[in-house]
mmCIF file of C-alpha atoms in Angstrom:
data_model
loop_
_atom_site.group_PDB
_atom_site.id
_atom_site.type_symbol
_atom_site.label_atom_id
_atom_site.label_comp_id
_atom_site.label_asym_id
_atom_site.label_seq_id
_atom_site.Cartn_x
_atom_site.Cartn_y
_atom_site.Cartn_z
ATOM 1 C CA MET A 210 -76.964 245.051 -76.770
ATOM 2 C CA GLU A 211 -73.629 246.594 -75.768
ATOM 3 C CA LEU A 212 -75.339 248.492 -72.932
ATOM 4 C CA ASN A 213 -76.978 245.286 -71.684
ATOM 5 C CA LEU A 214 -73.670 243.436 -71.726
ATOM 6 C CA GLN A 215 -72.005 246.254 -69.812
ATOM 7 C CA SER A 216 -74.810 246.187 -67.247
ATOM 8 C CA VAL A 217 -74.394 242.434 -66.874
ATOM 9 C CA GLY A 218 -70.655 242.950 -66.474
ATOM 10 C CA ASP A 219 -71.215 245.567 -63.763
ATOM 11 C CA VAL A 220 -73.579 243.278 -61.842
ATOM 12 C CA LEU A 221 -71.131 240.369 -62.106
ATOM 13 C CA GLY A 222 -68.266 242.644 -61.076
ATOM 14 C CA MET A 223 -70.212 243.762 -58.027
ATOM 15 C CA SER A 224 -71.002 240.146 -57.124
ATOM 16 C CA THR A 225 -67.330 239.146 -57.261
ATOM 17 C CA LEU A 226 -66.375 242.204 -55.218
ATOM 18 C CA VAL A 227 -68.875 241.271 -52.509
ATOM 19 C CA GLY A 228 -67.782 237.629 -52.643
ATOM 20 C CA CYS A 229 -64.092 238.454 -52.435
ATOM 21 C CA LEU A 230 -64.665 240.797 -49.505
ATOM 22 C CA VAL A 231 -65.298 237.657 -47.446
ATOM 23 C CA ALA A 232 -63.440 235.053 -49.556
ATOM 24 C CA GLN A 233 -60.471 234.613 -47.240
ATOM 25 C CA LEU A 234 -62.208 235.548 -43.978
ATOM 26 C CA PRO A 235 -63.073 231.894 -43.176
ATOM 27 C CA GLN A 236 -59.406 231.009 -43.833
ATOM 28 C CA ILE A 237 -58.161 233.871 -41.665
ATOM 29 C CA ALA A 238 -60.631 233.025 -38.876
ATOM 30 C CA ALA A 239 -59.637 229.333 -38.975
ATOM 31 C CA MET A 240 -55.937 230.219 -38.731
ATOM 32 C CA ILE A 241 -56.523 232.530 -35.763
ATOM 33 C CA ARG A 242 -58.796 230.017 -34.044
ATOM 34 C CA SER A 243 -56.553 226.973 -34.489
ATOM 35 C CA LYS A 244 -53.171 228.723 -34.644
ATOM 36 C CA ASN A 245 -52.480 226.120 -37.327
ATOM 37 C CA VAL A 246 -50.884 226.943 -40.695
ATOM 38 C CA GLU A 247 -50.082 223.345 -41.686
ATOM 39 C CA GLY A 248 -50.247 222.891 -45.458
ATOM 40 C CA ILE A 249 -50.457 226.646 -46.098
ATOM 41 C CA SER A 250 -47.456 227.690 -48.133
ATOM 42 C CA PHE A 251 -45.802 231.054 -47.433
ATOM 43 C CA ASN A 252 -44.066 230.969 -50.819
ATOM 44 C CA ALA A 253 -47.353 230.320 -52.646
ATOM 45 C CA PHE A 254 -49.096 233.237 -50.955
ATOM 46 C CA ALA A 255 -46.055 235.468 -51.486
ATOM 47 C CA ILE A 256 -46.045 234.737 -55.227
ATOM 48 C CA GLU A 257 -49.821 235.257 -55.349
ATOM 49 C CA THR A 258 -49.359 238.618 -53.606
ATOM 50 C CA TYR A 259 -46.797 239.680 -56.237
ATOM 51 C CA SER A 260 -49.237 238.610 -58.953
ATOM 52 C CA LEU A 261 -52.249 240.415 -57.453
ATOM 53 C CA THR A 262 -50.213 243.583 -56.944
ATOM 54 C CA ILE A 263 -49.128 243.655 -60.597
ATOM 55 C CA GLN A 264 -52.706 242.997 -61.743
ATOM 56 C CA VAL A 265 -54.130 245.832 -59.641
ATOM 57 C CA LEU A 266 -51.446 248.205 -60.944
ATOM 58 C CA TYR A 267 -52.238 247.077 -64.514
ATOM 59 C CA PHE A 268 -55.958 247.801 -64.155
ATOM 60 C CA VAL A 269 -55.205 251.229 -62.673
ATOM 61 C CA ALA A 270 -52.674 252.000 -65.432
ATOM 62 C CA GLN A 271 -55.198 251.007 -68.122
ATOM 63 C CA GLY A 272 -57.886 253.181 -66.555
ATOM 64 C CA TYR A 273 -60.364 250.309 -66.127
ATOM 65 C CA SER A 274 -63.390 250.648 -63.842
ATOM 66 C CA PHE A 275 -62.901 249.745 -60.182
ATOM 67 C CA LEU A 276 -65.558 247.044 -60.587
ATOM 68 C CA ALA A 277 -63.198 245.308 -63.018
ATOM 69 C CA PHE A 278 -60.518 244.822 -60.363
ATOM 70 C CA GLY A 279 -62.076 245.597 -56.963
ATOM 71 C CA ASP A 280 -62.164 241.882 -56.137
ATOM 72 C CA LEU A 281 -58.421 241.603 -56.801
ATOM 73 C CA ALA A 282 -57.703 244.569 -54.532
ATOM 74 C CA THR A 283 -59.685 243.032 -51.660
ATOM 75 C CA LEU A 284 -57.969 239.661 -52.156
ATOM 76 C CA LEU A 285 -54.612 241.425 -52.011
ATOM 77 C CA LEU A 286 -55.443 242.935 -48.613
ATOM 78 C CA GLN A 287 -56.564 239.537 -47.317
ATOM 79 C CA ASP A 288 -53.367 237.911 -48.605
ATOM 80 C CA TYR A 289 -51.411 240.440 -46.543
ATOM 81 C CA ALA A 290 -53.321 239.257 -43.468
ATOM 82 C CA ILE A 291 -52.718 235.573 -44.260
ATOM 83 C CA ILE A 292 -48.990 236.107 -44.785
ATOM 84 C CA GLY A 293 -48.880 237.913 -41.450
ATOM 85 C CA LEU A 294 -50.552 234.941 -39.749
ATOM 86 C CA ILE A 295 -48.188 232.475 -41.427
ATOM 87 C CA LEU A 296 -45.271 234.488 -40.056
ATOM 88 C CA LEU A 297 -46.915 234.551 -36.623
ATOM 89 C CA TYR A 298 -47.893 230.873 -36.348
ATOM 90 C CA GLY A 299 -45.407 229.214 -38.687
ATOM 91 C CA LYS A 300 -42.908 226.807 -37.150
ATOM 92 C CA GLU A 301 -40.025 227.703 -39.457
ATOM 93 C CA PRO A 302 -38.523 231.231 -39.655
ATOM 94 C CA LEU A 303 -38.116 232.932 -43.011
ATOM 95 C CA SER A 304 -34.843 232.509 -44.844
ATOM 96 C CA LEU A 305 -32.649 235.468 -45.775
ATOM 97 C CA GLN A 306 -33.756 235.016 -49.378
ATOM 98 C CA GLN A 307 -37.425 235.295 -48.370
ATOM 99 C CA TYR A 308 -36.705 238.452 -46.375
ATOM 100 C CA GLY A 309 -34.922 239.789 -49.461
ATOM 101 C CA HIS A 310 -37.985 239.093 -51.582
ATOM 102 C CA LEU A 311 -40.182 240.943 -49.085
ATOM 103 C CA ALA A 312 -37.840 243.937 -49.128
ATOM 104 C CA GLY A 313 -37.803 243.950 -52.946
ATOM 105 C CA TYR A 314 -41.603 243.737 -53.054
ATOM 106 C CA PHE A 315 -42.180 246.706 -50.746
ATOM 107 C CA GLY A 316 -39.520 248.654 -52.610
ATOM 108 C CA ALA A 317 -41.291 248.060 -55.935
ATOM 109 C CA VAL A 318 -44.702 248.930 -54.467
ATOM 110 C CA GLY A 319 -43.249 252.133 -53.051
ATOM 111 C CA ALA A 320 -41.772 253.035 -56.433
ATOM 112 C CA ALA A 321 -45.151 252.454 -58.122
ATOM 113 C CA ALA A 322 -46.937 254.532 -55.475
ATOM 114 C CA PHE A 323 -44.617 257.472 -56.091
ATOM 115 C CA GLY A 324 -45.015 257.178 -59.871
ATOM 116 C CA THR A 325 -41.427 256.258 -60.661
ATOM 117 C CA ILE A 326 -42.566 253.183 -62.618
ATOM 118 C CA SER A 327 -44.091 254.036 -66.004
ATOM 119 C CA LYS A 328 -47.361 252.685 -67.407
ATOM 120 C CA GLU A 329 -45.426 250.960 -70.203
ATOM 121 C CA ILE A 330 -43.328 249.018 -67.686
ATOM 122 C CA ILE A 331 -46.418 247.930 -65.747
ATOM 123 C CA ILE A 332 -48.122 246.724 -68.941
ATOM 124 C CA SER A 333 -45.041 244.800 -70.069
ATOM 125 C CA VAL A 334 -44.625 243.185 -66.643
ATOM 126 C CA MET A 335 -48.286 242.152 -66.765
ATOM 127 C CA GLN A 336 -47.432 239.821 -69.649
ATOM 128 C CA ALA A 337 -45.425 237.715 -67.200
ATOM 129 C CA VAL A 338 -48.176 237.490 -64.575
ATOM 130 C CA VAL A 339 -49.511 234.275 -66.103
ATOM 131 C CA PHE A 340 -46.165 232.640 -65.233
ATOM 132 C CA LEU A 341 -46.340 234.048 -61.703
ATOM 133 C CA ASN A 342 -49.826 232.569 -61.377
ATOM 134 C CA ILE A 343 -48.610 229.186 -62.579
ATOM 135 C CA ALA A 344 -45.688 229.315 -60.137
ATOM 136 C CA SER A 345 -48.035 230.228 -57.295
ATOM 137 C CA LYS A 346 -50.553 227.497 -58.054
ATOM 138 C CA VAL A 347 -47.884 224.838 -58.638
ATOM 139 C CA THR A 348 -46.442 225.746 -55.215
ATOM 140 C CA PHE A 349 -49.906 225.368 -53.655
ATOM 141 C CA VAL A 350 -50.403 221.982 -55.325
ATOM 142 C CA ALA A 351 -46.924 220.749 -54.347
ATOM 143 C CA SER A 352 -47.473 221.830 -50.747
ATOM 144 C CA ILE A 353 -50.818 220.018 -50.556
ATOM 145 C CA LEU A 354 -49.488 216.832 -52.147
ATOM 146 C CA ALA A 355 -46.480 216.858 -49.818
ATOM 147 C CA SER A 356 -48.534 217.211 -46.626
ATOM 148 C CA LYS A 357 -51.711 215.440 -47.825
ATOM 149 C CA ASP A 358 -53.460 217.613 -45.269
ATOM 150 C CA THR A 359 -55.742 220.544 -46.104
ATOM 151 C CA SER A 360 -57.460 220.745 -42.716
ATOM 152 C CA ALA A 361 -56.164 224.310 -42.310
ATOM 153 C CA MET A 362 -57.486 225.375 -45.738
ATOM 154 C CA GLU A 363 -61.053 226.627 -46.070
ATOM 155 C CA PRO A 364 -62.807 225.545 -49.313
ATOM 156 C CA ALA A 365 -65.324 228.437 -49.246
ATOM 157 C CA GLY A 366 -62.711 230.949 -50.350
ATOM 158 C CA TRP A 367 -61.542 228.758 -53.236
ATOM 159 C CA ILE A 368 -65.117 228.317 -54.450
ATOM 160 C CA ILE A 369 -65.380 232.112 -54.602
ATOM 161 C CA PHE A 370 -62.043 232.243 -56.465
ATOM 162 C CA VAL A 371 -63.369 229.862 -59.136
ATOM 163 C CA TYR A 372 -66.526 231.950 -59.529
ATOM 164 C CA SER A 373 -64.459 235.151 -59.741
ATOM 165 C CA ASN A 374 -62.277 233.598 -62.452
ATOM 166 C CA CYS A 375 -65.397 232.777 -64.490
ATOM 167 C CA VAL A 376 -66.603 236.372 -64.175
ATOM 168 C CA ARG A 377 -63.196 237.784 -65.120
ATOM 169 C CA ILE A 378 -63.047 235.488 -68.164
ATOM 170 C CA PHE A 379 -66.407 236.884 -69.301
ATOM 171 C CA SER A 380 -65.283 240.449 -68.622
ATOM 172 C CA ALA A 381 -61.916 240.043 -70.378
ATOM 173 C CA TYR A 382 -63.387 238.392 -73.484
ATOM 174 C CA VAL A 383 -66.764 240.107 -73.913
ATOM 175 C CA LEU A 384 -66.335 243.559 -72.372
ATOM 176 C CA LEU A 385 -62.654 244.481 -72.423
ATOM 177 C CA GLY A 386 -61.344 242.412 -75.329
ATOM 178 C CA ASP A 387 -58.139 241.993 -73.340
ATOM 179 C CA THR A 388 -56.294 238.830 -74.426
ATOM 180 C CA THR A 389 -53.722 239.137 -71.635
ATOM 181 C CA LEU A 390 -56.429 239.052 -68.961
ATOM 182 C CA LEU A 391 -58.317 236.267 -70.765
ATOM 183 C CA ILE A 392 -55.340 233.881 -70.908
ATOM 184 C CA GLN A 393 -54.337 234.703 -67.354
ATOM 185 C CA ASN A 394 -57.790 233.928 -65.931
ATOM 186 C CA LEU A 395 -58.251 230.755 -67.990
ATOM 187 C CA VAL A 396 -55.007 229.375 -66.569
ATOM 188 C CA ASN A 397 -55.711 230.652 -63.062
ATOM 189 C CA GLY A 398 -59.248 229.269 -63.094
ATOM 190 C CA ALA A 399 -58.121 225.799 -64.153
ATOM 191 C CA PHE A 400 -55.586 225.655 -61.311
ATOM 192 C CA ASN A 401 -58.116 226.957 -58.778
ATOM 193 C CA VAL A 402 -60.565 224.177 -59.712
ATOM 194 C CA PHE A 403 -57.791 221.581 -59.290
ATOM 195 C CA ILE A 404 -56.724 223.003 -55.917
ATOM 196 C CA LEU A 405 -60.346 223.035 -54.748
ATOM 197 C CA LEU A 406 -60.629 219.330 -55.598
ATOM 198 C CA LEU A 407 -57.417 218.616 -53.660
ATOM 199 C CA ILE A 408 -58.742 220.543 -50.658
ATOM 200 C CA PHE A 409 -61.791 218.284 -50.516
ATOM 201 C CA LYS A 410 -59.706 215.165 -51.170
ATOM 202 C CA TYR A 411 -57.299 215.782 -48.288
ATOM 203 C CA ARG A 412 -59.735 217.565 -45.979
ATOM 204 C CA ASP A 413 -59.291 214.933 -43.249
ATOM 205 C CA GLY A 414 -55.656 214.186 -44.011
ATOM 206 C CA LYS A 415 -54.287 213.787 -40.491
ATOM 207 C CA LYS A 416 -57.367 211.924 -39.286
ATOM 208 C CA GLU A 417 -57.061 209.437 -42.147
ATOM 209 C CA GLU A 418 -53.403 208.801 -41.269
ATOM 210 C CA GLU A 419 -54.307 208.209 -37.633
ATOM 211 C CA LYS A 420 -57.053 205.734 -38.636
ATOM 212 C CA LYS A 421 -54.603 203.789 -40.804
ATOM 213 C CA LYS A 422 -52.116 203.587 -37.914
ATOM 214 C CA GLU A 423 -54.847 202.219 -35.658
#
């Protein structure tokens, strides 16, 4: 029975990896095509990038299989691309504080890469990732509600995120027995479902405003 569950976990892990390989590609393509980043929050993606980086480091530190976190690693790379596009097409320049956060992030990643951050520190920091996730998702929600326009946000990627959360909940509870990962993905999944609903609700935000004016 344990072998069967592990096999199921491997298949699900592979499916999320494949899904996440293309999760943000529609979003990236839409941003390049339209040169529009309206409603896409730099701060939200920056916080999400911090969160994904810590999670990937945690999985590596714990010695988990790549299939357990390969989807997170691919999402991290795609978040880098999205942040780059926000910087390229965004109307407002970054503040000094935001540049400071970027510098701190790359400094911490460099320290982890050279092994100057211990496994114990990474595991303890992972406990706070759930709060980073909440901060990231609340920023997304606030940005959407403020603009009431999600025309620049692609729902396909968020559907994949919800599916990936479901798989990671199964993996954390059934296969790994990791309470930290379980709580984190339950919270993250709930927010992702809510954001997906908002994306559909405000999909034609600007068009609706124009119709009302007419």
